CSV table of C-alpha atoms in Angstrom, one decimal:
chain,number,residue,atom,x,y,z
A,1,UNK,CA,0.0,0.0,0.0
A,2,UNK,CA,3.0,2.3,0.3
A,3,UNK,CA,2.9,2.7,-3.5
A,4,UNK,CA,-0.7,3.7,-3.3
A,5,UNK,CA,0.0,6.3,-0.6
A,6,UNK,CA,3.0,7.8,-2.3
A,7,UNK,CA,3.1,11.6,-2.4
A,8,UNK,CA,0.3,12.0,0.1
A,9,UNK,CA,0.6,13.4,3.6
A,10,UNK,CA,-1.9,12.7,6.3
A,11,UNK,CA,-3.3,15.5,8.4
A,12,UNK,CA,-6.4,17.3,9.6
A,13,UNK,CA,-9.2,17.6,7.0
A,14,UNK,CA,-10.7,21.0,6.2
A,15,UNK,CA,-14.4,20.5,5.7
A,16,UNK,CA,-15.1,24.1,4.8
A,17,UNK,CA,-12.7,24.3,1.8
A,18,UNK,CA,-13.4,23.9,-1.8
A,19,UNK,CA,-15.0,27.2,-2.7
A,20,UNK,CA,-17.5,27.0,-5.5
A,21,UNK,CA,-18.8,23.6,-4.6
A,22,UNK,CA,-22.4,23.0,-3.7
A,23,UNK,CA,-21.4,21.8,-0.2
A,24,UNK,CA,-18.7,24.3,0.6
A,25,UNK,CA,-20.3,24.9,4.0
A,26,UNK,CA,-20.0,22.6,7.0
A,27,UNK,CA,-20.9,19.0,6.3
A,28,UNK,CA,-23.2,17.2,6.7
A,29,UNK,CA,-25.6,20.1,6.2
A,30,UNK,CA,-29.3,20.5,6.9
A,31,UNK,CA,-31.9,18.9,4.6
A,32,UNK,CA,-35.2,19.0,6.7
A,33,UNK,CA,-38.0,17.0,5.1
A,34,UNK,CA,-35.8,15.4,2.4
A,35,UNK,CA,-36.0,11.6,1.8
A,36,UNK,CA,-33.0,9.9,0.1
A,37,UNK,CA,-33.8,6.6,-1.7
A,38,UNK,CA,-30.8,4.3,-1.8
A,39,UNK,CA,-29.8,1.1,-3.4
A,40,UNK,CA,-26.9,-0.5,-1.5
A,41,UNK,CA,-24.8,-3.6,-1.4
A,42,UNK,CA,-25.6,-6.1,1.4
A,43,UNK,CA,-23.7,-8.9,3.1
A,44,UNK,CA,-21.8,-9.6,6.2
A,45,UNK,CA,-18.8,-7.3,5.7
A,46,UNK,CA,-20.9,-4.3,4.4
A,47,UNK,CA,-23.7,-4.1,6.9
A,48,UNK,CA,-22.1,-2.5,10.0
A,49,UNK,CA,-21.5,0.8,8.2
A,50,UNK,CA,-25.2,1.3,7.6
A,51,UNK,CA,-25.7,1.6,11.4
A,52,UNK,CA,-24.3,5.2,11.0
A,53,UNK,CA,-27.2,6.3,8.8
A,54,UNK,CA,-29.5,7.2,11.7
A,55,UNK,CA,-26.9,9.6,13.1
A,56,UNK,CA,-26.8,11.4,9.7
A,57,UNK,CA,-30.5,11.6,9.7
A,58,UNK,CA,-30.5,13.2,13.1
A,59,UNK,CA,-27.9,15.7,12.1
A,60,UNK,CA,-29.4,16.7,8.8
A,61,UNK,CA,-33.1,16.3,9.3
A,62,UNK,CA,-33.3,14.1,6.2
A,63,UNK,CA,-34.4,10.4,6.0
A,64,UNK,CA,-32.9,7.5,4.1
A,65,UNK,CA,-35.1,4.9,2.5
A,66,UNK,CA,-33.2,1.8,1.5
A,67,UNK,CA,-34.9,0.4,-1.5
A,68,UNK,CA,-32.5,-2.5,-2.2
A,69,UNK,CA,-29.8,-4.3,-0.3
A,70,UNK,CA,-28.3,-7.1,-2.5
A,71,UNK,CA,-25.0,-8.7,-3.4
A,72,UNK,CA,-23.0,-6.8,-6.0
A,73,UNK,CA,-23.9,-9.1,-8.9
A,74,UNK,CA,-27.7,-8.9,-8.2
A,75,UNK,CA,-27.6,-5.1,-7.6
A,76,UNK,CA,-25.7,-4.7,-10.9
A,77,UNK,CA,-28.5,-6.4,-12.8
A,78,UNK,CA,-31.1,-4.1,-11.0
A,79,UNK,CA,-29.1,-0.9,-11.9
A,80,UNK,CA,-28.9,-2.0,-15.5
A,81,UNK,CA,-32.7,-2.7,-15.5
A,82,UNK,CA,-33.3,0.8,-14.0
A,83,UNK,CA,-31.1,2.4,-16.7
A,84,UNK,CA,-33.0,0.5,-19.5
A,85,UNK,CA,-36.4,1.4,-18.1
A,86,UNK,CA,-35.5,5.0,-17.2
A,87,UNK,CA,-36.3,4.3,-13.5
A,88,UNK,CA,-33.4,6.3,-12.1
A,89,UNK,CA,-35.0,8.9,-9.9
A,90,UNK,CA,-33.7,7.4,-6.7
A,91,UNK,CA,-30.6,9.0,-5.3
A,92,UNK,CA,-27.7,7.0,-3.8
A,93,UNK,CA,-26.3,3.8,-5.2
A,94,UNK,CA,-23.7,1.2,-4.8
A,95,UNK,CA,-20.7,1.3,-7.2
A,96,UNK,CA,-17.5,-0.6,-7.7
A,97,UNK,CA,-14.4,0.2,-9.7
A,98,UNK,CA,-14.9,-2.9,-11.9
A,99,UNK,CA,-18.5,-2.1,-12.6
A,100,UNK,CA,-18.3,1.7,-12.8
A,101,UNK,CA,-17.6,2.1,-16.6
A,102,UNK,CA,-21.1,0.8,-17.2
A,103,UNK,CA,-22.8,3.4,-15.1
A,104,UNK,CA,-21.5,6.7,-16.6
A,105,UNK,CA,-25.0,7.7,-17.7
A,106,UNK,CA,-26.5,6.8,-14.3
A,107,UNK,CA,-24.3,8.7,-11.9
A,108,UNK,CA,-23.4,12.4,-11.6
A,109,UNK,CA,-20.1,14.1,-10.9
A,110,UNK,CA,-19.4,14.3,-7.2
A,111,UNK,CA,-16.5,16.6,-7.9
A,112,UNK,CA,-19.1,19.4,-8.4
A,113,UNK,CA,-21.0,18.5,-5.1
A,114,UNK,CA,-18.3,18.1,-2.5
A,115,UNK,CA,-15.4,20.2,-1.1
A,116,UNK,CA,-12.1,19.6,-2.9
A,117,UNK,CA,-10.4,19.1,0.5
A,118,UNK,CA,-12.6,16.1,1.2
A,119,UNK,CA,-11.8,14.5,-2.2
A,120,UNK,CA,-8.1,15.2,-1.7
A,121,UNK,CA,-8.2,13.3,1.6
A,122,UNK,CA,-8.6,10.0,-0.3
A,123,UNK,CA,-5.7,7.9,-1.6
A,124,UNK,CA,-5.1,9.5,-5.0
A,125,UNK,CA,-5.0,6.2,-7.0
A,126,UNK,CA,-8.6,5.4,-5.8
A,127,UNK,CA,-9.9,8.8,-6.8
A,128,UNK,CA,-8.2,8.4,-10.2
A,129,UNK,CA,-9.9,5.0,-10.7
A,130,UNK,CA,-13.2,6.5,-9.5
A,131,UNK,CA,-13.0,9.2,-12.1
A,132,UNK,CA,-14.3,8.2,-15.6
A,133,UNK,CA,-14.1,10.6,-18.5
A,134,UNK,CA,-13.3,13.4,-16.1
A,135,UNK,CA,-16.3,12.7,-13.9
A,136,UNK,CA,-15.8,11.6,-10.2
A,137,UNK,CA,-18.4,8.9,-10.3
A,138,UNK,CA,-18.1,7.6,-6.7
A,139,UNK,CA,-16.5,8.2,-3.4
A,140,UNK,CA,-14.6,5.1,-2.2
A,141,UNK,CA,-15.6,3.5,1.0
A,142,UNK,CA,-13.1,1.7,3.3
A,143,UNK,CA,-13.4,-1.4,1.1
A,144,UNK,CA,-10.2,-1.4,-1.0
A,145,UNK,CA,-10.1,-5.0,-2.2
A,146,UNK,CA,-7.2,-7.2,-3.1
A,147,UNK,CA,-7.0,-10.8,-1.9
A,148,UNK,CA,-4.4,-12.4,0.4
A,149,UNK,CA,-4.1,-15.9,1.6
A,150,UNK,CA,-5.8,-16.9,4.9
A,151,UNK,CA,-4.8,-20.3,6.4
A,152,UNK,CA,-5.3,-22.4,9.5
A,153,UNK,CA,-2.0,-22.1,11.3
A,154,UNK,CA,-2.4,-25.3,13.3
A,155,UNK,CA,-2.3,-27.4,10.2
A,156,UNK,CA,1.2,-26.2,9.5
A,157,UNK,CA,2.4,-26.6,13.1
A,158,UNK,CA,1.3,-30.3,13.3
A,159,UNK,CA,4.3,-32.6,13.3
A,160,UNK,CA,2.5,-35.5,11.7
A,161,UNK,CA,1.3,-33.3,8.9
A,162,UNK,CA,4.8,-32.0,8.3
A,163,UNK,CA,6.3,-35.5,8.2
A,164,UNK,CA,3.6,-36.9,5.9
A,165,UNK,CA,3.7,-34.0,3.5
A,166,UNK,CA,7.5,-34.0,3.3
A,167,UNK,CA,7.5,-37.7,2.5
A,168,UNK,CA,4.8,-37.3,-0.2
A,169,UNK,CA,5.9,-34.1,-1.9
A,170,UNK,CA,9.6,-33.8,-1.1
A,171,UNK,CA,9.5,-30.3,0.4
A,172,UNK,CA,8.7,-28.8,3.8
A,173,UNK,CA,5.1,-28.0,4.7
A,174,UNK,CA,4.9,-24.2,5.1
A,175,UNK,CA,2.2,-21.7,4.1
A,176,UNK,CA,2.3,-21.7,0.2
A,177,UNK,CA,4.1,-19.1,-1.8
A,178,UNK,CA,3.2,-20.5,-5.3
A,179,UNK,CA,-0.1,-21.7,-6.7
A,180,UNK,CA,1.6,-25.1,-7.4
A,181,UNK,CA,2.2,-25.3,-3.6
A,182,UNK,CA,-1.4,-24.4,-3.0
A,183,UNK,CA,-2.5,-27.2,-5.2
A,184,UNK,CA,-0.3,-29.7,-3.4
A,185,UNK,CA,-1.4,-28.6,0.0
A,186,UNK,CA,-5.1,-28.4,-0.9
A,187,UNK,CA,-5.0,-32.0,-2.1
A,188,UNK,CA,-3.0,-33.1,0.9
A,189,UNK,CA,-5.4,-31.5,3.5
A,190,UNK,CA,-8.6,-32.4,1.7
A,191,UNK,CA,-10.8,-35.0,3.4
A,192,UNK,CA,-14.2,-34.7,1.7
A,193,UNK,CA,-17.0,-34.3,2.6
A,194,UNK,CA,-15.9,-33.1,6.0
A,195,UNK,CA,-12.8,-31.0,5.2
A,196,UNK,CA,-11.4,-29.3,2.1
A,197,UNK,CA,-8.0,-28.0,1.1
A,198,UNK,CA,-9.3,-24.7,-0.5
A,199,UNK,CA,-12.4,-23.2,-2.2
A,200,UNK,CA,-13.2,-20.6,-4.8
A,201,UNK,CA,-16.3,-18.6,-5.9
A,202,UNK,CA,-17.5,-20.4,-9.0
A,203,UNK,CA,-20.0,-18.1,-10.7
A,204,UNK,CA,-20.6,-14.6,-12.0
A,205,UNK,CA,-17.7,-12.1,-12.3
A,206,UNK,CA,-16.3,-13.8,-9.2
A,207,UNK,CA,-14.9,-16.8,-11.1
A,208,UNK,CA,-14.0,-14.7,-14.1
A,209,UNK,CA,-12.0,-12.3,-12.0
A,210,UNK,CA,-10.2,-15.1,-10.3
A,211,UNK,CA,-9.5,-16.7,-13.7
A,212,UNK,CA,-8.3,-13.3,-14.9
A,213,UNK,CA,-5.7,-12.9,-12.2
A,214,UNK,CA,-4.5,-16.5,-12.6
A,215,UNK,CA,-4.0,-15.8,-16.3
A,216,UNK,CA,-1.8,-12.8,-15.4
A,217,UNK,CA,0.1,-14.9,-12.8
A,218,UNK,CA,0.7,-17.5,-15.5
A,219,UNK,CA,2.2,-14.9,-17.7
A,220,UNK,CA,-0.7,-14.3,-20.0
A,221,UNK,CA,-3.2,-11.5,-20.9
A,222,UNK,CA,-6.9,-11.4,-20.8
A,223,UNK,CA,-7.2,-8.7,-23.4
A,224,UNK,CA,-4.2,-7.7,-25.6
A,225,UNK,CA,-3.0,-4.2,-26.3
A,226,UNK,CA,-5.7,-3.8,-29.0
A,227,UNK,CA,-8.4,-4.9,-26.6
A,228,UNK,CA,-8.8,-8.3,-28.2
A,229,UNK,CA,-9.6,-11.4,-26.0
A,230,UNK,CA,-6.5,-13.6,-25.9
A,231,UNK,CA,-7.1,-15.6,-22.7
A,232,UNK,CA,-7.5,-18.8,-24.7
A,233,UNK,CA,-3.8,-19.2,-24.6
A,234,UNK,CA,-1.4,-21.7,-23.1
A,235,UNK,CA,-1.3,-19.4,-20.0
A,236,UNK,CA,-5.1,-19.4,-20.0
A,237,UNK,CA,-5.3,-23.1,-20.2
A,238,UNK,CA,-2.9,-23.5,-17.3
A,239,UNK,CA,-4.9,-21.0,-15.3
A,240,UNK,CA,-8.2,-22.8,-15.9
A,241,UNK,CA,-6.7,-26.2,-15.3
A,242,UNK,CA,-5.9,-25.0,-11.7
A,243,UNK,CA,-9.6,-24.8,-11.0
A,244,UNK,CA,-10.4,-27.9,-13.0
A,245,UNK,CA,-7.8,-30.1,-11.3
A,246,UNK,CA,-8.7,-29.1,-7.8
A,247,UNK,CA,-12.4,-29.8,-8.5
A,248,UNK,CA,-11.6,-33.1,-10.0
A,249,UNK,CA,-9.4,-34.0,-7.0
A,250,UNK,CA,-12.3,-33.1,-4.6
A,251,UNK,CA,-10.0,-30.7,-2.9
A,252,UNK,CA,-12.7,-28.1,-3.0
A,253,UNK,CA,-16.4,-28.4,-2.0
A,254,UNK,CA,-18.7,-29.9,-4.6
A,255,UNK,CA,-20.9,-26.9,-4.6
A,256,UNK,CA,-18.1,-24.4,-5.2
A,257,UNK,CA,-19.3,-23.6,-8.7
A,258,UNK,CA,-22.4,-22.0,-7.0
A,259,UNK,CA,-20.4,-20.1,-4.4
A,260,UNK,CA,-20.1,-16.3,-4.1
A,261,UNK,CA,-18.1,-14.3,-1.5
A,262,UNK,CA,-20.4,-14.8,1.5
A,263,UNK,CA,-20.2,-18.6,0.9
A,264,UNK,CA,-16.4,-18.5,1.0
A,265,UNK,CA,-16.3,-16.4,4.1
A,266,UNK,CA,-18.7,-18.6,6.0
A,267,UNK,CA,-16.9,-21.7,4.7
A,268,UNK,CA,-13.5,-20.7,6.0
A,269,UNK,CA,-15.0,-19.5,9.3
A,270,UNK,CA,-16.7,-22.9,9.8
A,271,UNK,CA,-13.2,-24.5,10.2
A,272,UNK,CA,-13.7,-26.9,7.2
A,273,UNK,CA,-11.3,-25.2,4.8
A,274,UNK,CA,-7.5,-25.2,5.1
A,275,UNK,CA,-6.5,-22.3,2.7
A,276,UNK,CA,-8.6,-19.5,1.5
A,277,UNK,CA,-7.8,-16.6,-0.9
A,278,UNK,CA,-10.1,-13.8,0.2
A,279,UNK,CA,-10.7,-10.1,0.7
A,280,UNK,CA,-9.5,-8.0,3.7
A,281,UNK,CA,-13.1,-7.4,4.8
A,282,UNK,CA,-13.2,-10.9,6.3
A,283,UNK,CA,-10.1,-10.5,8.5
A,284,UNK,CA,-12.0,-9.5,11.6
A,285,UNK,CA,-14.8,-12.0,11.1
A,286,UNK,CA,-12.4,-14.9,10.8
A,287,UNK,CA,-10.6,-14.0,14.0
A,288,UNK,CA,-13.8,-13.3,16.1
A,289,UNK,CA,-14.8,-16.3,18.3
A,290,UNK,CA,-18.4,-15.2,18.0
A,291,UNK,CA,-18.5,-15.7,14.3
A,292,UNK,CA,-15.6,-18.1,13.5
A,293,UNK,CA,-14.4,-21.5,14.6
A,294,UNK,CA,-10.9,-20.7,13.5
A,295,UNK,CA,-10.5,-17.6,15.6
A,296,UNK,CA,-7.0,-17.5,17.1
A,297,UNK,CA,-5.8,-19.9,14.5
A,298,UNK,CA,-5.7,-17.7,11.4
A,299,UNK,CA,-2.5,-16.9,9.5
A,300,UNK,CA,-2.5,-14.3,6.7
A,301,UNK,CA,0.1,-13.9,3.9
A,302,UNK,CA,0.6,-12.3,0.5
A,303,UNK,CA,-1.1,-14.1,-2.4
A,304,UNK,CA,0.9,-16.8,-4.2
A,305,UNK,CA,2.9,-16.6,-7.4
A,306,UNK,CA,2.0,-18.3,-10.7
A,307,UNK,CA,4.4,-20.0,-12.9
A,308,UNK,CA,5.5,-16.7,-14.4
A,309,UNK,CA,6.7,-15.4,-11.0
A,310,UNK,CA,3.9,-12.9,-10.8
A,311,UNK,CA,1.5,-13.0,-7.9
A,312,UNK,CA,-2.3,-12.8,-8.3
A,313,UNK,CA,-3.6,-9.4,-7.5
A,314,UNK,CA,-7.0,-8.7,-8.9
A,315,UNK,CA,-8.2,-5.5,-7.1
A,316,UNK,CA,-10.8,-2.9,-6.9
A,317,UNK,CA,-12.9,-1.0,-4.4
A,318,UNK,CA,-16.5,-0.3,-3.4
A,319,UNK,CA,-18.0,3.1,-3.3
A,320,UNK,CA,-21.2,5.2,-3.3
A,321,UNK,CA,-22.6,7.4,-6.1
A,322,UNK,CA,-25.4,9.9,-6.7
A,323,UNK,CA,-27.7,9.5,-9.6
A,324,UNK,CA,-28.0,12.2,-12.3
A,325,UNK,CA,-31.8,12.2,-11.8
A,326,UNK,CA,-31.7,12.6,-8.0
A,327,UNK,CA,-34.0,15.5,-7.1
A,328,UNK,CA,-31.8,16.3,-4.0
A,329,UNK,CA,-28.2,15.9,-5.2
A,330,UNK,CA,-26.7,18.0,-2.3
A,331,UNK,CA,-28.4,15.9,0.4
A,332,UNK,CA,-27.4,12.7,-1.5
A,333,UNK,CA,-23.8,13.8,-1.8
A,334,UNK,CA,-23.8,14.6,2.0
A,335,UNK,CA,-24.9,11.0,2.7
A,336,UNK,CA,-22.2,9.6,0.4
A,337,UNK,CA,-19.7,11.8,2.2
A,338,UNK,CA,-21.0,10.6,5.6
A,339,UNK,CA,-20.6,6.9,4.6
A,340,UNK,CA,-17.0,7.5,3.5
A,341,UNK,CA,-15.8,10.0,6.0
A,342,UNK,CA,-13.0,9.4,8.5
A,343,UNK,CA,-15.3,8.0,11.2
A,344,UNK,CA,-17.0,5.7,8.8
A,345,UNK,CA,-13.7,4.5,7.4
A,346,UNK,CA,-12.4,3.8,10.9
A,347,UNK,CA,-15.5,1.8,11.7
A,348,UNK,CA,-15.0,-0.4,8.6
A,349,UNK,CA,-11.2,-0.6,8.9
A,350,UNK,CA,-11.4,-1.8,12.5
A,351,UNK,CA,-13.0,-5.0,11.2
A,352,UNK,CA,-10.3,-5.7,8.6
A,353,UNK,CA,-11.3,-3.8,5.3
A,354,UNK,CA,-8.6,-1.5,3.9
A,355,UNK,CA,-9.3,2.2,4.1
A,356,UNK,CA,-9.2,4.5,1.1
A,357,UNK,CA,-8.6,7.7,3.1
A,358,UNK,CA,-4.9,8.5,3.7
A,359,UNK,CA,-5.4,9.6,7.4
A,360,UNK,CA,-7.3,6.5,8.2
A,361,UNK,CA,-4.4,4.4,6.9
A,362,UNK,CA,-2.1,6.2,9.4
A,363,UNK,CA,-4.7,5.5,12.1
A,364,UNK,CA,-5.1,1.9,11.1
A,365,UNK,CA,-1.4,1.2,11.3
A,366,UNK,CA,-1.3,2.8,14.8
A,367,UNK,CA,-4.1,0.6,16.0
A,368,UNK,CA,-2.2,-2.5,14.9
A,369,UNK,CA,0.9,-1.6,16.9
A,370,UNK,CA,-0.1,-3.8,19.9
A,371,UNK,CA,-2.3,-6.3,18.0
A,372,UNK,CA,-0.2,-9.1,16.5
A,373,UNK,CA,-3.1,-10.4,14.3
A,374,UNK,CA,-4.0,-7.0,13.0
A,375,UNK,CA,-0.4,-6.3,12.3
A,376,UNK,CA,0.0,-9.5,10.4
A,377,UNK,CA,-3.2,-8.7,8.4
A,378,UNK,CA,-2.0,-5.2,7.4
A,379,UNK,CA,1.5,-6.4,6.6
A,380,UNK,CA,0.1,-9.1,4.3
A,381,UNK,CA,-2.3,-6.7,2.5
A,382,UNK,CA,0.2,-3.9,2.3
A,383,UNK,CA,2.6,-6.2,0.5
A,384,UNK,CA,-0.2,-7.6,-1.6
A,385,UNK,CA,-1.3,-4.1,-2.6
A,386,UNK,CA,2.1,-3.7,-4.4
A,387,UNK,CA,1.0,-6.5,-6.7
A,388,UNK,CA,-2.5,-5.2,-7.3
A,389,UNK,CA,-4.0,-4.7,-10.7
A,390,UNK,CA,-7.5,-3.7,-11.9
A,391,UNK,CA,-9.7,-5.5,-14.4
A,392,UNK,CA,-9.5,-4.4,-18.0
A,393,UNK,CA,-11.0,-0.9,-18.1
A,394,UNK,CA,-13.7,-1.6,-20.7
A,395,UNK,CA,-17.5,-1.0,-20.1
A,396,UNK,CA,-18.0,-4.4,-21.5
A,397,UNK,CA,-16.1,-6.2,-18.7
A,398,UNK,CA,-19.2,-7.4,-16.8
A,399,UNK,CA,-21.0,-8.4,-20.0
A,400,UNK,CA,-17.9,-10.3,-21.0
A,401,UNK,CA,-17.8,-11.9,-17.5
A,402,UNK,CA,-21.4,-13.0,-17.9
A,403,UNK,CA,-20.6,-14.7,-21.2
A,404,UNK,CA,-17.3,-16.3,-20.0
A,405,UNK,CA,-18.2,-17.7,-16.6
A,406,UNK,CA,-20.6,-20.4,-17.8
A,407,UNK,CA,-17.7,-21.7,-20.1
A,408,UNK,CA,-15.4,-21.8,-17.1
A,409,UNK,CA,-18.0,-23.7,-15.1
A,410,UNK,CA,-18.4,-26.2,-18.0
A,411,UNK,CA,-14.6,-27.0,-17.9
A,412,UNK,CA,-14.6,-27.2,-14.1
A,413,UNK,CA,-17.5,-29.6,-14.1
A,414,UNK,CA,-15.9,-31.7,-16.8
A,415,UNK,CA,-18.4,-31.0,-19.6
A,416,UNK,CA,-15.7,-29.4,-21.8
A,417,UNK,CA,-11.9,-29.4,-22.0
A,418,UNK,CA,-10.2,-26.2,-20.8
A,419,UNK,CA,-9.2,-25.5,-24.4
A,420,UNK,CA,-12.7,-26.0,-25.7
A,421,UNK,CA,-14.2,-23.8,-23.0
A,422,UNK,CA,-11.7,-21.0,-23.5
A,423,UNK,CA,-12.0,-21.0,-27.3
A,424,UNK,CA,-15.8,-20.7,-27.0
A,425,UNK,CA,-15.5,-18.1,-24.3
A,426,UNK,CA,-13.0,-16.0,-26.3
A,427,UNK,CA,-15.3,-16.2,-29.3
A,428,UNK,CA,-18.3,-14.9,-27.2
A,429,UNK,CA,-16.1,-12.1,-25.7
A,430,UNK,CA,-14.9,-11.1,-29.1
A,431,UNK,CA,-18.4,-10.9,-30.5
A,432,UNK,CA,-19.5,-8.7,-27.5
A,433,UNK,CA,-16.6,-6.2,-28.2
A,434,UNK,CA,-17.3,-6.3,-32.0
A,435,UNK,CA,-21.0,-5.5,-31.3
A,436,UNK,CA,-19.9,-2.6,-29.1
A,437,UNK,CA,-17.7,-1.3,-31.9
A,438,UNK,CA,-14.5,-1.9,-29.9
A,439,UNK,CA,-12.9,-4.4,-32.4
């Protein structure tokens, strides 16, 4: 994360700066009698933040009416339906850096609604990624996402495991640093149907994103420099074979092709999975005895390398946006600011998610000083952030994902070879880009 923070100094934030903006006065402002309709992401790691909404309502005199709370893939479908039908007169919505290029007609420019000093308080790279065609489409919440490897420490400390693993594979059993080692260890630890070596989200953009980062780690590209799909390469086949072979070996749960993020989080917390590539937002959940059977037994390290020597590092961040058709844009922008301000980011970061405000990074590091687990988490994710890379910045990314992931599933389930699946997926992706006039 040092790279992401370069050139930025932390310090007190000036709420009244940014002359000429609609909210140049003190935030959060007064909006008596206004109701803000919102469509938000739901799920374990996102919910705690929304408990701050009543405080904003009390301070501003406005009310928030949450119309929708769904996972990102389902809310994406709803937002697209709203755009198609012209039903976009609600005000505050979920956004994500991987999905944002699709929503440029839906969301307004927050740079015209919020003080410059508040915008400048965010890590510059996140603001750059949240700005599309010169328009600040969202404010990032404390949900910068890049995945590191969680593992059950006791499995690696067990002398019997060490001896048997060394005898079978010829090297010491230590937390894996390559995806080949993950494969070996996942197969070694697996004891289905009661215990599994690892797991992965197997549908929607979730599996396509994981496949994408594995292609990169294998030395390949998803789209080439001309924007043409080229993931049906030798590197792509090696990447897909990783998923296929683990499924075939029963080292992952049989239902993994239907899993999304909450399924993975609950799975690792249940104590039935040895190794789990996952987001920072789960760190606190995994180590809390109220929610996790592996609390006190969780190790965290940087994501492994592929055969090219590159580490996986698919990354992005969640945020909040204001619609162009919102009748009360200033009030909506105030709510977006509230949900991403320092106090909100501290609330989220305390549970593990990575902040996107510079000052909160400084605070987070201070909080970890006397907390060995938190220190380990931040060290792993700070290192992993140096390997982070975004999805291809094309508005068709999600449409491509929706076409590609059933082909990936077909290979994992054994209905097609990896080459057949990738050739067909690449043909579908190429057609999408041709129809969009990109090729």
